[in-house]
Short mmCIF file of C-alpha atoms and ligand atoms in Angstrom, two decimals:
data_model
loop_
_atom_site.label_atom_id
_atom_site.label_comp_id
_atom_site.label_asym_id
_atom_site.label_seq_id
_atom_site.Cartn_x
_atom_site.Cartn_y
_atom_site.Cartn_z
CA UNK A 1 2.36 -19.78 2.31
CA UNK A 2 -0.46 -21.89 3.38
CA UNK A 3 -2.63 -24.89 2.26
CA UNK A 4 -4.79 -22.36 0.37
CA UNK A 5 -1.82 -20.86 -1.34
CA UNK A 6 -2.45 -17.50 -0.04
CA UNK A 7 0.52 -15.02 1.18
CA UNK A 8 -1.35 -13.75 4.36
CA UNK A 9 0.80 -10.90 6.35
CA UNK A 10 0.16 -9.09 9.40
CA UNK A 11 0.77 -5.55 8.48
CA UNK A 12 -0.18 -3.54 11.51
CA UNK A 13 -3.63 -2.79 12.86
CA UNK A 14 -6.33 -0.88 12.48
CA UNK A 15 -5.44 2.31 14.57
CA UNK A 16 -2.20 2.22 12.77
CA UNK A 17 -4.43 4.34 9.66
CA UNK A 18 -6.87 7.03 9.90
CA UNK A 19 -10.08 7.20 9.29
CA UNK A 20 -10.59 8.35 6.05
CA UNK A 21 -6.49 8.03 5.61
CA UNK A 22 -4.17 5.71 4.14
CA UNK A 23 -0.86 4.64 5.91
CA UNK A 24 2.21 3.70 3.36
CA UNK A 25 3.73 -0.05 3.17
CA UNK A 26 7.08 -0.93 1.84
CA UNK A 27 7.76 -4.44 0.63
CA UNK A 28 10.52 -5.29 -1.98
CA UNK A 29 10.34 -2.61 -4.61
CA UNK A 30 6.70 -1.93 -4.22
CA UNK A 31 5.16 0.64 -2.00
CA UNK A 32 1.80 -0.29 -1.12
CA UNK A 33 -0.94 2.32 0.37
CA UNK A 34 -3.46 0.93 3.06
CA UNK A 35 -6.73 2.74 3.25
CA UNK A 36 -9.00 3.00 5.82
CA UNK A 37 -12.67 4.03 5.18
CA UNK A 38 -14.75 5.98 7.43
CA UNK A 39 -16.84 2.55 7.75
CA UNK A 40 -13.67 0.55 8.99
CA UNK A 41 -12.91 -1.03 6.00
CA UNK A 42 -9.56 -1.81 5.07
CA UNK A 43 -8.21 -1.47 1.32
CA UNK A 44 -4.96 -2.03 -0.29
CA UNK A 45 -3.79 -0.58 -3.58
CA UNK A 46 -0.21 0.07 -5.04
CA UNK A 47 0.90 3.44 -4.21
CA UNK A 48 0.99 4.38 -7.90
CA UNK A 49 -1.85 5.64 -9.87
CA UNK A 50 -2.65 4.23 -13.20
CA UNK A 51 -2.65 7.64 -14.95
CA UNK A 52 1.08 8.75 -14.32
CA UNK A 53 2.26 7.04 -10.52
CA UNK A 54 0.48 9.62 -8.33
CA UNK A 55 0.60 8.71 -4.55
CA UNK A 56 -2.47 7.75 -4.18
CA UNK A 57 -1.43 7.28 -0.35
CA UNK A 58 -2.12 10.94 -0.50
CA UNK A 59 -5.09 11.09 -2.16
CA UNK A 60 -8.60 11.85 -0.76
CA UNK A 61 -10.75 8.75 0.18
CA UNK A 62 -14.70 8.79 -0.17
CA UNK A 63 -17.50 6.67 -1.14
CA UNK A 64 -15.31 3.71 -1.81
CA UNK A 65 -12.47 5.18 -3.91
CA UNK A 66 -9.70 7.59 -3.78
CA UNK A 67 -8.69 11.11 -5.54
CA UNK A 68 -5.42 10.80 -6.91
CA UNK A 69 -3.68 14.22 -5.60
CA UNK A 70 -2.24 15.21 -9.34
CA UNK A 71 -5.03 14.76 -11.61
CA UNK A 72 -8.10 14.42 -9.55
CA UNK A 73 -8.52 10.72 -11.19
CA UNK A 74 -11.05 8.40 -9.10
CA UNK A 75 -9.30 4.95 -8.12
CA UNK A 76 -11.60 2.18 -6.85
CA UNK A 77 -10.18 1.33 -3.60
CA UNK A 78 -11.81 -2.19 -4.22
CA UNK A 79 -10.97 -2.88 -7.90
CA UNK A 80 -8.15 -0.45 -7.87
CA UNK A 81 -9.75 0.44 -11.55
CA UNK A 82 -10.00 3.96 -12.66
CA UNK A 83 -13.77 5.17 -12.52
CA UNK A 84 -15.89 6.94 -14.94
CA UNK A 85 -14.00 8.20 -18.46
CA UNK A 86 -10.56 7.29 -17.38
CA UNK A 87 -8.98 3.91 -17.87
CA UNK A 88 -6.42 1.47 -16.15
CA UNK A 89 -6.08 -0.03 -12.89
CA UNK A 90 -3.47 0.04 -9.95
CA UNK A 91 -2.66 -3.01 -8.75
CA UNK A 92 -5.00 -3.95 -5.38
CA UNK A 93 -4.51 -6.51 -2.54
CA UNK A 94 -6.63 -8.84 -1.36
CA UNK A 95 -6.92 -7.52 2.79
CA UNK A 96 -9.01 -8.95 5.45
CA UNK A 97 -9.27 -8.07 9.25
CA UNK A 98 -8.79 -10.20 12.09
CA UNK A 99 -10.36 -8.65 15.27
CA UNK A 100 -8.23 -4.95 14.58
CA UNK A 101 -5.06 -6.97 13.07
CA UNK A 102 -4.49 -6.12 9.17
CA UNK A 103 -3.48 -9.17 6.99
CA UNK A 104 -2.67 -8.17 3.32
CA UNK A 105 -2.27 -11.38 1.21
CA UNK A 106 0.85 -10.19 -1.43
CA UNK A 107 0.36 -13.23 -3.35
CA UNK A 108 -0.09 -10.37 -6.33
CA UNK A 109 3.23 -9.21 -6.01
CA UNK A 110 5.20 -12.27 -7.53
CA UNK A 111 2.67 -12.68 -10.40
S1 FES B 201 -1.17 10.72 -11.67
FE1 FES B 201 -3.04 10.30 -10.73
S2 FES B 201 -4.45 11.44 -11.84
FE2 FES B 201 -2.59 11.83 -12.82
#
């Protein structure tokens, strides 16, 4: 923990997840998806969709989101909110990049 109170961890690096892929974390209990857009950017949402816990680690990512593989449900990869009709929200992860290093701050996780 530093002076800003933040939980900053190196989980890996950018080649570590496909473009347009995801790449599963475990920490604790919680399994964590990292998603990686086709623009570079780096997102990170609970692996557990807020309908009924679908992997969203396998879902399909586009335009900012991902498609839960059960129910085709849209998941903000930002927000980790449910779009259009469909409510709830995964948990999400603040992530930042650091030349191609991944740092996921899991600061969350304990709250
Ligand atoms: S579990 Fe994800 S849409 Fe149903």
């Amino acid at each position: 923990m530093n002076a800003l109170g933040n939980n900053w961890v190196r989980v890996g690096t950018l080649d570590d997840i496909p473009v347009r892929g995801s790449r599963k974390l475990t920490v604790g209990e919680t399994t964590i998806a990292l998603f990686r857009t086709s623009a570079d950017q780096v997102f990170a949402l609970e692996d557990a969709c807020p309908h009924k816990k679908g992997p969203l680690s396998e879902g399909i990512v586009h335009d900012g989101c991902v498609t839960c593989p059960l129910h085709n449900w849209v998941i903000s990869l930002e927000s980790g909110q449910a779009q259009g009709a469909d409510e709830g929200a995964t948990k999400s992860f603040p992530v930042k990049l650091s030349d191609q290093d991944i740092l996921i701050d899991l600061t969350g996780l304990s709250a």
